[in-house]
Amino acid sequence: MPRTKGDHEARRRDVSEAVWRVLAAHGFGGLTMRAVAAELGATTGLLTHYFRTKGDLVAYALDLLERRTEARPRRAAGPGTSAVRAALLDILPLTPEATGSNRIWVSSWDTALADPGLRADHARKYARGRDKLRDLIVEAQRLGELSPGDPDRIAAGAQAFALGLVVQALLDAPAFPPRRQIELLDDHLAALAPARGG
Amino acid sequence: MPRTKGDHEARRRDVSEAVWRVLAAHGFGGLTMRAVAAELGATTGLLTHYFRTKGDLVAYALDLLERRTEARPRRAAGPGTSAVRAALLDILPLTPEATGSNRIWVSSWDTALADPGLRADHARKYARGRDKLRDLIVEAQRLGELSPGDPDRIAAGAQAFALGLVVQALLDAPAFPPRRQIELLDDHLAALAPARGG
């Protein structure tokens, strides 16, 4: 039977799904050609049509993680502090989907730290995230909702806080249910508001 | 030649050093019997006298990481905010040694997330860290150096901030040199001080 373009696209989607399921269950530490083939119900031989080496598979998985993260739905919010808050809520593992993709992000750090090229890619991604936060912070400062101060530093501090909260919530879900995460985020933002207690 | 107790101890130290060097260079993702044996200049066969399985090796490595972290020198500090600051500075990758051990901690998260028992161990370790921070925060509040508020929440927020800053500094060392990390930590503490700007 001749293969159509549709077959090819469908097969690529199946491969993506299999890679994602392996990452969600085992992280990058468990991402092997054999595991993906098993998840796909295919032979390792078939998989080499898609990924010649383990390195290709890892690069594909990192790209898939970024594309899924970019494509995820975002909270709508007005300008000012509520936009900063929404952007930070979008990072946190507050839903099963967000927990799954955060688990893969945390796992990707070990892979990135072991390879200078991947580490530089990760550094660029997080720098872009800080730039977006900074723009929202500048707007919130203009509206008088956040106290003055270097917006790049406030953005770096907020991103650090959010990344660390992700780690805590993944390692200790009972101690960091969604309500607790939101409470801690609101504490962080309240400490940045002008005339605290006023 | 008969083996002495001293030989045995020396051999154990060599094995520890080899495990540590493999972790520092490749993380838990690269921790294999073969890699440790190569680092030790020994056969994989010899190594099975120490670790029967890969799981034993991982458990040993996690234990080694904790023991080295416990044994590291700490900054001396007076009571109050300066003790909170010193405890957080002790976490950050401000020296090559602290960078090496933080790199291994970050790497260990992927391993811990893939195994419920290891994840629970990690959760307990970080909970102990928050308890210690909380005690220092309570004392700083008593001295009037930190504003009132639930000390458990302030401790969780500070730990989140420090863990996330570790991740940022490891992935992007040029953007987060020691001076920048300390600046951001001082911003975090300043936002928690009473009567800001007063």
mmCIF file of C-alpha atoms in Angstrom:
data_model
loop_
_atom_site.group_PDB
_atom_site.id
_atom_site.type_symbol
_atom_site.label_atom_id
_atom_site.label_comp_id
_atom_site.label_asym_id
_atom_site.label_seq_id
_atom_site.Cartn_x
_atom_site.Cartn_y
_atom_site.Cartn_z
ATOM 1 C CA MET A 1 0.000 0.000 0.000
ATOM 2 C CA PRO A 2 1.539 3.326 -0.969
ATOM 3 C CA ARG A 3 2.229 5.707 1.905
ATOM 4 C CA THR A 4 0.475 9.049 1.774
ATOM 5 C CA LYS A 5 1.573 12.355 3.285
ATOM 6 C CA GLY A 6 -1.245 11.874 5.801
ATOM 7 C CA ASP A 7 0.229 8.531 6.915
ATOM 8 C CA HIS A 8 3.574 10.186 7.402
ATOM 9 C CA GLU A 9 2.107 13.017 9.493
ATOM 10 C CA ALA A 10 0.083 10.548 11.569
ATOM 11 C CA ARG A 11 3.215 8.462 12.193
ATOM 12 C CA ARG A 12 5.153 11.539 13.284
ATOM 13 C CA ARG A 13 2.370 12.404 15.729
ATOM 14 C CA ASP A 14 2.479 8.863 17.137
ATOM 15 C CA VAL A 15 6.227 9.139 17.623
ATOM 16 C CA SER A 16 5.811 12.518 19.387
ATOM 17 C CA GLU A 17 3.201 11.057 21.710
ATOM 18 C CA ALA A 18 5.409 8.059 22.522
ATOM 19 C CA VAL A 19 8.417 10.292 23.295
ATOM 20 C CA TRP A 20 6.198 12.482 25.511
ATOM 21 C CA ARG A 21 4.832 9.513 27.454
ATOM 22 C CA VAL A 22 8.321 8.127 28.081
ATOM 23 C CA LEU A 23 9.492 11.561 29.316
ATOM 24 C CA ALA A 24 6.441 11.985 31.560
ATOM 25 C CA ALA A 25 6.966 8.562 33.143
ATOM 26 C CA HIS A 26 10.768 8.324 33.323
ATOM 27 C CA GLY A 27 12.277 11.732 32.529
ATOM 28 C CA PHE A 28 15.273 12.280 30.283
ATOM 29 C CA GLY A 29 17.157 9.717 32.396
ATOM 30 C CA GLY A 30 14.815 7.044 31.021
ATOM 31 C CA LEU A 31 14.642 8.309 27.424
ATOM 32 C CA THR A 32 16.135 5.574 25.265
ATOM 33 C CA MET A 33 15.444 4.339 21.721
ATOM 34 C CA ARG A 34 14.296 1.059 23.258
ATOM 35 C CA ALA A 35 11.809 2.743 25.631
ATOM 36 C CA VAL A 36 10.284 4.862 22.860
ATOM 37 C CA ALA A 37 10.053 1.856 20.511
ATOM 38 C CA ALA A 38 8.316 -0.174 23.248
ATOM 39 C CA GLU A 39 5.878 2.688 23.921
ATOM 40 C CA LEU A 40 5.172 2.877 20.194
ATOM 41 C CA GLY A 41 4.766 -0.901 19.866
ATOM 42 C CA ALA A 42 7.474 -0.822 17.186
ATOM 43 C CA THR A 43 10.981 -2.137 16.694
ATOM 44 C CA THR A 44 14.086 -0.116 17.526
ATOM 45 C CA GLY A 45 14.913 -0.547 13.830
ATOM 46 C CA LEU A 46 11.810 1.374 12.767
ATOM 47 C CA LEU A 47 12.682 4.158 15.193
ATOM 48 C CA THR A 48 16.066 4.729 13.515
ATOM 49 C CA HIS A 49 14.110 6.096 10.525
ATOM 50 C CA TYR A 50 13.238 9.004 12.811
ATOM 51 C CA PHE A 51 16.301 9.292 15.050
ATOM 52 C CA ARG A 52 19.687 8.079 13.894
ATOM 53 C CA THR A 53 21.274 8.422 17.327
ATOM 54 C CA LYS A 54 20.391 8.866 20.970
ATOM 55 C CA GLY A 55 21.560 12.487 20.580
ATOM 56 C CA ASP A 56 18.952 13.041 17.832
ATOM 57 C CA LEU A 57 16.272 11.623 20.118
ATOM 58 C CA VAL A 58 17.274 13.920 23.005
ATOM 59 C CA ALA A 59 17.353 16.972 20.705
ATOM 60 C CA TYR A 60 13.909 16.047 19.370
ATOM 61 C CA ALA A 61 12.554 15.624 22.922
ATOM 62 C CA LEU A 62 13.886 19.024 24.025
ATOM 63 C CA ASP A 63 12.354 20.637 20.947
ATOM 64 C CA LEU A 64 9.037 18.877 21.601
ATOM 65 C CA LEU A 65 9.097 20.110 25.212
ATOM 66 C CA GLU A 66 9.664 23.689 24.062
ATOM 67 C CA ARG A 67 6.956 23.537 21.369
ATOM 68 C CA ARG A 68 4.393 22.099 23.813
ATOM 69 C CA THR A 69 5.312 24.728 26.398
ATOM 70 C CA GLU A 70 4.975 27.541 23.838
ATOM 71 C CA ALA A 71 1.624 26.182 22.630
ATOM 72 C CA ARG A 72 0.046 25.719 26.065
ATOM 73 C CA PRO A 73 -2.992 27.863 26.905
ATOM 74 C CA ARG A 74 -2.172 30.997 28.917
ATOM 75 C CA ARG A 75 -4.213 32.791 31.554
ATOM 76 C CA ALA A 76 -5.798 36.027 30.374
ATOM 77 C CA ALA A 77 -5.134 39.000 32.636
ATOM 78 C CA GLY A 78 -5.402 42.753 32.671
ATOM 79 C CA PRO A 79 -2.237 44.875 32.812
ATOM 80 C CA GLY A 80 -0.210 45.574 35.926
ATOM 81 C CA THR A 81 0.509 43.145 38.749
ATOM 82 C CA SER A 82 -2.281 40.834 37.606
ATOM 83 C CA ALA A 83 -0.384 40.213 34.337
ATOM 84 C CA VAL A 84 2.815 39.437 36.283
ATOM 85 C CA ARG A 85 0.827 37.108 38.534
ATOM 86 C CA ALA A 86 -0.803 35.344 35.550
ATOM 87 C CA ALA A 87 2.575 34.816 33.862
ATOM 88 C CA LEU A 88 3.974 33.247 37.045
ATOM 89 C CA LEU A 89 0.847 31.117 37.601
ATOM 90 C CA ASP A 90 1.346 29.804 34.044
ATOM 91 C CA ILE A 91 4.719 28.408 35.149
ATOM 92 C CA LEU A 92 3.562 26.574 38.286
ATOM 93 C CA PRO A 93 2.401 22.912 38.425
ATOM 94 C CA LEU A 94 -1.208 23.744 39.333
ATOM 95 C CA THR A 95 -2.843 21.190 37.001
ATOM 96 C CA PRO A 96 -1.957 17.612 36.023
ATOM 97 C CA GLU A 97 -0.874 18.844 32.568
ATOM 98 C CA ALA A 98 1.353 21.565 34.015
ATOM 99 C CA THR A 99 2.751 19.068 36.538
ATOM 100 C CA GLY A 100 3.632 16.651 33.728
ATOM 101 C CA SER A 101 5.407 19.221 31.631
ATOM 102 C CA ASN A 102 7.230 20.703 34.647
ATOM 103 C CA ARG A 103 8.421 17.249 35.603
ATOM 104 C CA ILE A 104 9.968 17.003 32.130
ATOM 105 C CA TRP A 105 11.522 20.478 32.371
ATOM 106 C CA VAL A 106 13.168 19.666 35.713
ATOM 107 C CA SER A 107 14.420 16.411 34.249
ATOM 108 C CA SER A 108 15.845 18.259 31.219
ATOM 109 C CA TRP A 109 18.185 20.284 33.453
ATOM 110 C CA ASP A 110 20.435 17.279 34.098
ATOM 111 C CA THR A 111 20.643 16.645 30.348
ATOM 112 C CA ALA A 112 21.322 20.334 29.641
ATOM 113 C CA LEU A 113 24.037 20.582 32.320
ATOM 114 C CA ALA A 114 25.882 17.638 30.761
ATOM 115 C CA ASP A 115 26.158 19.328 27.323
ATOM 116 C CA PRO A 116 27.439 22.894 26.687
ATOM 117 C CA GLY A 117 25.257 23.356 23.564
ATOM 118 C CA LEU A 118 22.059 22.244 25.290
ATOM 119 C CA ARG A 119 22.944 24.333 28.339
ATOM 120 C CA ALA A 120 23.315 27.443 26.156
ATOM 121 C CA ASP A 121 19.903 26.706 24.569
ATOM 122 C CA HIS A 122 18.330 26.452 28.017
ATOM 123 C CA ALA A 123 20.045 29.668 29.127
ATOM 124 C CA ARG A 124 18.533 31.480 26.116
ATOM 125 C CA LYS A 125 15.039 30.098 26.843
ATOM 126 C CA TYR A 126 15.105 31.249 30.476
ATOM 127 C CA ALA A 127 16.572 34.637 29.470
ATOM 128 C CA ARG A 128 13.619 35.126 27.073
ATOM 129 C CA GLY A 129 11.258 34.236 29.938
ATOM 130 C CA ARG A 130 12.907 36.883 32.141
ATOM 131 C CA ASP A 131 12.633 39.485 29.373
ATOM 132 C CA LYS A 132 8.892 38.883 29.073
ATOM 133 C CA LEU A 133 8.472 39.128 32.843
ATOM 134 C CA ARG A 134 10.525 42.333 32.908
ATOM 135 C CA ASP A 135 8.230 43.995 30.345
ATOM 136 C CA LEU A 136 5.187 43.115 32.479
ATOM 137 C CA ILE A 137 6.961 44.405 35.600
ATOM 138 C CA VAL A 138 7.825 47.737 33.914
ATOM 139 C CA GLU A 139 4.152 48.169 33.046
ATOM 140 C CA ALA A 140 3.082 47.311 36.632
ATOM 141 C CA GLN A 141 5.599 49.850 37.963
ATOM 142 C CA ARG A 142 4.268 52.487 35.539
ATOM 143 C CA LEU A 143 0.782 51.854 36.970
ATOM 144 C CA GLY A 144 2.177 52.234 40.503
ATOM 145 C CA GLU A 145 1.269 48.629 41.402
ATOM 146 C CA LEU A 146 4.843 47.473 41.979
ATOM 147 C CA SER A 147 7.433 49.513 43.842
ATOM 148 C CA PRO A 148 10.253 51.050 41.833
ATOM 149 C CA GLY A 149 13.523 49.163 41.464
ATOM 150 C CA ASP A 150 15.554 47.572 38.673
ATOM 151 C CA PRO A 151 12.926 45.590 36.705
ATOM 152 C CA ASP A 152 15.544 43.107 35.454
ATOM 153 C CA ARG A 153 16.419 42.235 39.043
ATOM 154 C CA ILE A 154 12.776 41.933 40.052
ATOM 155 C CA ALA A 155 12.185 39.654 37.028
ATOM 156 C CA ALA A 156 15.208 37.472 37.850
ATOM 157 C CA GLY A 157 14.056 37.178 41.469
ATOM 158 C CA ALA A 158 10.503 36.259 40.446
ATOM 159 C CA GLN A 159 11.726 33.666 37.960
ATOM 160 C CA ALA A 160 14.049 32.163 40.601
ATOM 161 C CA PHE A 161 11.151 31.994 43.044
ATOM 162 C CA ALA A 162 8.856 30.308 40.484
ATOM 163 C CA LEU A 163 11.459 27.744 39.350
ATOM 164 C CA GLY A 164 12.273 26.799 42.941
ATOM 165 C CA LEU A 165 8.597 26.491 43.783
ATOM 166 C CA VAL A 166 8.205 24.120 40.823
ATOM 167 C CA VAL A 167 10.995 21.944 42.258
ATOM 168 C CA GLN A 168 9.464 21.940 45.745
ATOM 169 C CA ALA A 169 5.981 21.112 44.447
ATOM 170 C CA LEU A 170 7.229 18.244 42.281
ATOM 171 C CA LEU A 171 9.368 16.689 45.015
ATOM 172 C CA ASP A 172 6.762 17.203 47.749
ATOM 173 C CA ALA A 173 3.269 17.489 46.275
ATOM 174 C CA PRO A 174 1.477 16.960 49.644
ATOM 175 C CA ALA A 175 3.280 19.954 51.195
ATOM 176 C CA PHE A 176 2.745 22.150 48.100
ATOM 177 C CA PRO A 177 -0.806 21.676 46.795
ATOM 178 C CA PRO A 178 -2.017 24.316 44.295
ATOM 179 C CA ARG A 179 -3.540 26.471 47.066
ATOM 180 C CA ARG A 180 -0.212 26.625 48.915
ATOM 181 C CA GLN A 181 1.698 27.486 45.728
ATOM 182 C CA ILE A 182 -0.684 30.365 44.983
ATOM 183 C CA GLU A 183 -0.456 31.603 48.583
ATOM 184 C CA LEU A 184 3.355 31.668 48.347
ATOM 185 C CA LEU A 185 3.253 33.435 44.974
ATOM 186 C CA ASP A 186 0.932 36.072 46.417
ATOM 187 C CA ASP A 187 3.333 36.520 49.363
ATOM 188 C CA HIS A 188 6.170 37.073 46.879
ATOM 189 C CA LEU A 189 4.178 39.683 44.926
ATOM 190 C CA ALA A 190 2.877 41.405 48.087
ATOM 191 C CA ALA A 191 6.476 41.920 49.251
ATOM 192 C CA LEU A 192 7.140 43.760 45.949
ATOM 193 C CA ALA A 193 4.116 46.072 46.246
ATOM 194 C CA PRO A 194 4.635 49.701 47.215
ATOM 195 C CA ALA A 195 3.708 51.023 50.681
ATOM 196 C CA ARG A 196 3.217 47.593 52.176
ATOM 197 C CA GLY A 197 0.644 47.568 54.918
ATOM 198 C CA GLY A 198 -0.501 51.030 53.807
ATOM 199 C CA MET B 1 49.642 -9.939 50.581
ATOM 200 C CA PRO B 2 46.990 -9.841 53.300
ATOM 201 C CA ARG B 3 44.572 -6.922 53.155
ATOM 202 C CA THR B 4 44.475 -4.638 56.198
ATOM 203 C CA LYS B 5 41.587 -2.563 57.524
ATOM 204 C CA GLY B 6 43.556 0.492 56.332
ATOM 205 C CA ASP B 7 43.609 -0.883 52.754
ATOM 206 C CA HIS B 8 39.894 -1.393 52.887
ATOM 207 C CA GLU B 9 39.236 2.153 54.113
ATOM 208 C CA ALA B 10 41.577 3.598 51.488
ATOM 209 C CA ARG B 11 39.789 1.618 48.788
ATOM 210 C CA ARG B 12 36.405 2.901 49.968
ATOM 211 C CA ARG B 13 37.688 6.479 49.820
ATOM 212 C CA ASP B 14 38.938 5.884 46.270
ATOM 213 C CA VAL B 15 35.522 4.558 45.251
ATOM 214 C CA SER B 16 33.785 7.593 46.824
ATOM 215 C CA GLU B 17 36.087 9.967 44.961
ATOM 216 C CA ALA B 18 35.476 8.161 41.670
ATOM 217 C CA VAL B 19 31.673 8.284 42.139
ATOM 218 C CA TRP B 20 31.909 11.998 42.988
ATOM 219 C CA ARG B 21 34.016 12.799 39.910
ATOM 220 C CA VAL B 22 31.594 10.940 37.623
ATOM 221 C CA LEU B 23 28.648 12.842 39.149
ATOM 222 C CA ALA B 24 30.425 16.199 38.854
ATOM 223 C CA ALA B 25 31.221 15.600 35.193
ATOM 224 C CA HIS B 26 28.106 13.783 33.954
ATOM 225 C CA GLY B 27 25.395 13.993 36.625
ATOM 226 C CA PHE B 28 23.194 11.089 37.672
ATOM 227 C CA GLY B 29 22.303 10.622 33.979
ATOM 228 C CA GLY B 30 25.906 9.515 33.372
ATOM 229 C CA LEU B 31 26.369 7.485 36.581
ATOM 230 C CA THR B 32 27.006 3.902 35.469
ATOM 231 C CA MET B 33 29.067 1.016 36.857
ATOM 232 C CA ARG B 34 31.207 1.263 33.746
ATOM 233 C CA ALA B 35 31.870 5.015 34.171
ATOM 234 C CA VAL B 36 32.845 4.621 37.844
ATOM 235 C CA ALA B 37 35.072 1.629 37.060
ATOM 236 C CA ALA B 38 36.819 3.610 34.298
ATOM 237 C CA GLU B 39 37.304 6.585 36.650
ATOM 238 C CA LEU B 40 38.772 4.207 39.237
ATOM 239 C CA GLY B 41 40.995 2.465 36.680
ATOM 240 C CA ALA B 42 39.385 -0.829 37.708
ATOM 241 C CA THR B 43 37.194 -3.492 36.136
ATOM 242 C CA THR B 44 33.404 -3.466 36.385
ATOM 243 C CA GLY B 45 33.846 -6.824 38.118
ATOM 244 C CA LEU B 46 35.807 -5.273 40.981
ATOM 245 C CA LEU B 47 33.115 -2.620 41.384
ATOM 246 C CA THR B 48 30.426 -5.256 41.987
ATOM 247 C CA HIS B 49 32.179 -5.943 45.323
ATOM 248 C CA TYR B 50 30.928 -2.506 46.345
ATOM 249 C CA PHE B 51 27.634 -2.184 44.415
ATOM 250 C CA ARG B 52 25.700 -5.227 43.382
ATOM 251 C CA THR B 53 23.317 -3.284 41.153
ATOM 252 C CA LYS B 54 22.926 0.094 39.478
ATOM 253 C CA GLY B 55 20.302 0.859 42.149
ATOM 254 C CA ASP B 56 22.892 0.304 44.910
ATOM 255 C CA LEU B 57 25.257 2.677 43.123
ATOM 256 C CA VAL B 58 22.572 5.393 42.839
ATOM 257 C CA ALA B 59 21.609 5.000 46.521
ATOM 258 C CA TYR B 60 25.276 5.249 47.494
ATOM 259 C CA ALA B 61 25.716 8.381 45.348
ATOM 260 C CA LEU B 62 22.674 10.087 46.914
ATOM 261 C CA ASP B 63 23.959 9.249 50.379
ATOM 262 C CA LEU B 64 27.430 10.552 49.487
ATOM 263 C CA LEU B 65 25.859 13.785 48.200
ATOM 264 C CA GLU B 66 23.965 14.262 51.446
ATOM 265 C CA ARG B 67 26.982 13.469 53.650
ATOM 266 C CA ARG B 68 29.198 15.895 51.715
ATOM 267 C CA THR B 69 26.515 18.583 51.894
ATOM 268 C CA GLU B 70 26.097 18.082 55.651
ATOM 269 C CA ALA B 71 29.860 18.203 56.187
ATOM 270 C CA ARG B 72 30.539 21.349 54.144
ATOM 271 C CA PRO B 73 31.831 24.406 56.011
ATOM 272 C CA ARG B 74 29.126 26.935 56.938
ATOM 273 C CA ARG B 75 29.302 30.687 57.182
ATOM 274 C CA ALA B 76 29.354 32.034 60.731
ATOM 275 C CA ALA B 77 26.779 34.749 61.421
ATOM 276 C CA GLY B 78 25.163 36.590 64.279
ATOM 277 C CA PRO B 79 21.451 36.122 65.003
ATOM 278 C CA GLY B 80 18.631 37.797 63.088
ATOM 279 C CA THR B 81 18.514 38.473 59.360
ATOM 280 C CA SER B 82 22.252 37.933 59.028
ATOM 281 C CA ALA B 83 21.784 34.279 60.098
ATOM 282 C CA VAL B 84 18.989 33.840 57.517
ATOM 283 C CA ARG B 85 21.223 35.452 54.896
ATOM 284 C CA ALA B 86 24.184 33.204 55.806
ATOM 285 C CA ALA B 87 22.034 30.059 55.594
ATOM 286 C CA LEU B 88 20.823 31.065 52.115
ATOM 287 C CA LEU B 89 24.337 32.036 50.961
ATOM 288 C CA ASP B 90 25.444 28.535 52.028
ATOM 289 C CA ILE B 91 23.013 27.100 49.442
ATOM 290 C CA LEU B 92 24.093 29.198 46.441
ATOM 291 C CA PRO B 93 26.799 28.212 43.910
ATOM 292 C CA LEU B 94 29.187 31.016 44.888
ATOM 293 C CA THR B 95 32.398 28.918 44.808
ATOM 294 C CA PRO B 96 33.631 26.156 42.479
ATOM 295 C CA GLU B 97 32.989 23.572 45.245
ATOM 296 C CA ALA B 98 29.438 24.791 45.850
ATOM 297 C CA THR B 99 28.843 24.896 42.085
ATOM 298 C CA GLY B 100 29.979 21.280 41.760
ATOM 299 C CA SER B 101 27.772 19.994 44.529
ATOM 300 C CA ASN B 102 24.769 22.046 43.356
ATOM 301 C CA ARG B 103 25.195 20.635 39.873
ATOM 302 C CA ILE B 104 24.903 17.164 41.420
ATOM 303 C CA TRP B 105 21.860 18.152 43.505
ATOM 304 C CA VAL B 106 20.017 19.501 40.437
ATOM 305 C CA SER B 107 20.902 16.337 38.569
ATOM 306 C CA SER B 108 19.579 14.209 41.454
ATOM 307 C CA TRP B 109 16.075 15.662 41.020
ATOM 308 C CA ASP B 110 15.485 13.709 37.807
ATOM 309 C CA THR B 111 16.559 10.503 39.570
ATOM 310 C CA ALA B 112 14.372 11.303 42.601
ATOM 311 C CA LEU B 113 11.305 12.108 40.467
ATOM 312 C CA ALA B 114 11.568 8.722 38.747
ATOM 313 C CA ASP B 115 11.384 6.777 42.052
ATOM 314 C CA PRO B 116 8.767 7.294 44.802
ATOM 315 C CA GLY B 117 11.133 6.213 47.607
ATOM 316 C CA LEU B 118 13.925 8.548 46.520
ATOM 317 C CA ARG B 119 11.412 11.353 46.002
ATOM 318 C CA ALA B 120 10.142 10.938 49.581
ATOM 319 C CA ASP B 121 13.759 11.070 50.847
ATOM 320 C CA HIS B 122 14.348 14.292 48.944
ATOM 321 C CA ALA B 123 11.061 15.742 50.247
ATOM 322 C CA ARG B 124 12.220 15.035 53.821
ATOM 323 C CA LYS B 125 15.628 16.648 53.208
ATOM 324 C CA TYR B 126 14.106 19.855 51.851
ATOM 325 C CA ALA B 127 11.499 19.922 54.632
ATOM 326 C CA ARG B 128 14.344 19.767 57.197
ATOM 327 C CA GLY B 129 16.023 22.660 55.387
ATOM 328 C CA ARG B 130 12.797 24.711 55.602
ATOM 329 C CA ASP B 131 12.463 23.928 59.330
ATOM 330 C CA LYS B 132 15.978 25.236 59.994
ATOM 331 C CA LEU B 133 15.262 28.394 57.975
ATOM 332 C CA ARG B 134 11.986 28.884 59.836
ATOM 333 C CA ASP B 135 13.752 28.816 63.210
ATOM 334 C CA LEU B 136 16.184 31.492 62.014
ATOM 335 C CA ILE B 137 13.294 33.554 60.634
ATOM 336 C CA VAL B 138 11.375 33.374 63.929
ATOM 337 C CA GLU B 139 14.455 34.697 65.710
ATOM 338 C CA ALA B 140 14.877 37.522 63.147
ATOM 339 C CA GLN B 141 11.200 38.444 63.618
ATOM 340 C CA ARG B 142 11.650 38.444 67.405
ATOM 341 C CA LEU B 143 14.522 40.924 66.931
ATOM 342 C CA GLY B 144 12.274 43.063 64.704
ATOM 343 C CA GLU B 145 14.559 42.583 61.687
ATOM 344 C CA LEU B 146 11.966 40.760 59.569
ATOM 345 C CA SER B 147 8.346 41.820 59.298
ATOM 346 C CA PRO B 148 5.731 39.625 60.967
ATOM 347 C CA GLY B 149 4.016 36.912 58.957
ATOM 348 C CA ASP B 150 3.775 33.125 58.956
ATOM 349 C CA PRO B 151 7.432 32.039 59.345
ATOM 350 C CA ASP B 152 6.741 28.711 57.587
ATOM 351 C CA ARG B 153 5.539 30.601 54.513
ATOM 352 C CA ILE B 154 8.498 32.968 54.587
ATOM 353 C CA ALA B 155 10.844 29.960 54.879
ATOM 354 C CA ALA B 156 9.161 28.138 51.977
ATOM 355 C CA GLY B 157 9.365 31.283 49.836
ATOM 356 C CA ALA B 158 13.036 31.820 50.672
ATOM 357 C CA GLN B 159 13.888 28.184 49.937
ATOM 358 C CA ALA B 160 12.017 28.374 46.607
ATOM 359 C CA PHE B 161 13.922 31.533 45.716
ATOM 360 C CA ALA B 162 17.298 29.967 46.597
ATOM 361 C CA LEU B 163 16.645 26.700 44.712
ATOM 362 C CA GLY B 164 15.509 28.578 41.599
ATOM 363 C CA LEU B 165 18.533 30.858 41.764
ATOM 364 C CA VAL B 166 20.745 27.742 41.904
ATOM 365 C CA VAL B 167 19.101 26.498 38.688
ATOM 366 C CA GLN B 168 19.504 29.855 36.932
ATOM 367 C CA ALA B 169 23.154 30.191 37.985
ATOM 368 C CA LEU B 170 24.043 26.670 36.832
ATOM 369 C CA LEU B 171 22.314 26.991 33.460
ATOM 370 C CA ASP B 172 23.570 30.534 32.816
ATOM 371 C CA ALA B 173 26.730 31.249 34.817
ATOM 372 C CA PRO B 174 27.653 34.405 32.808
ATOM 373 C CA ALA B 175 24.280 36.026 33.665
ATOM 374 C CA PHE B 176 24.455 34.968 37.344
ATOM 375 C CA PRO B 177 27.986 35.496 38.659
ATOM 376 C CA PRO B 178 28.352 35.387 42.473
ATOM 377 C CA ARG B 179 27.900 39.172 42.778
ATOM 378 C CA ARG B 180 24.574 39.021 40.929
ATOM 379 C CA GLN B 181 23.345 36.086 43.051
ATOM 380 C CA ILE B 182 24.148 37.980 46.269
ATOM 381 C CA GLU B 183 22.444 41.128 44.929
ATOM 382 C CA LEU B 184 19.272 39.144 44.173
ATOM 383 C CA LEU B 185 19.359 37.440 47.582
ATOM 384 C CA ASP B 186 19.666 40.845 49.267
ATOM 385 C CA ASP B 187 16.692 42.093 47.205
ATOM 386 C CA HIS B 188 14.676 39.106 48.427
ATOM 387 C CA LEU B 189 15.580 39.788 52.069
ATOM 388 C CA ALA B 190 15.040 43.553 51.755
ATOM 389 C CA ALA B 191 11.480 42.926 50.535
ATOM 390 C CA LEU B 192 10.866 40.969 53.763
ATOM 391 C CA ALA B 193 12.208 43.674 56.076
ATOM 392 C CA PRO B 194 9.747 45.780 58.089
ATOM 393 C CA ALA B 195 9.022 49.425 57.190
ATOM 394 C CA ARG B 196 10.709 49.258 53.838
ATOM 395 C CA GLY B 197 12.193 52.573 52.785
ATOM 396 C CA GLY B 198 11.690 53.842 56.356
#
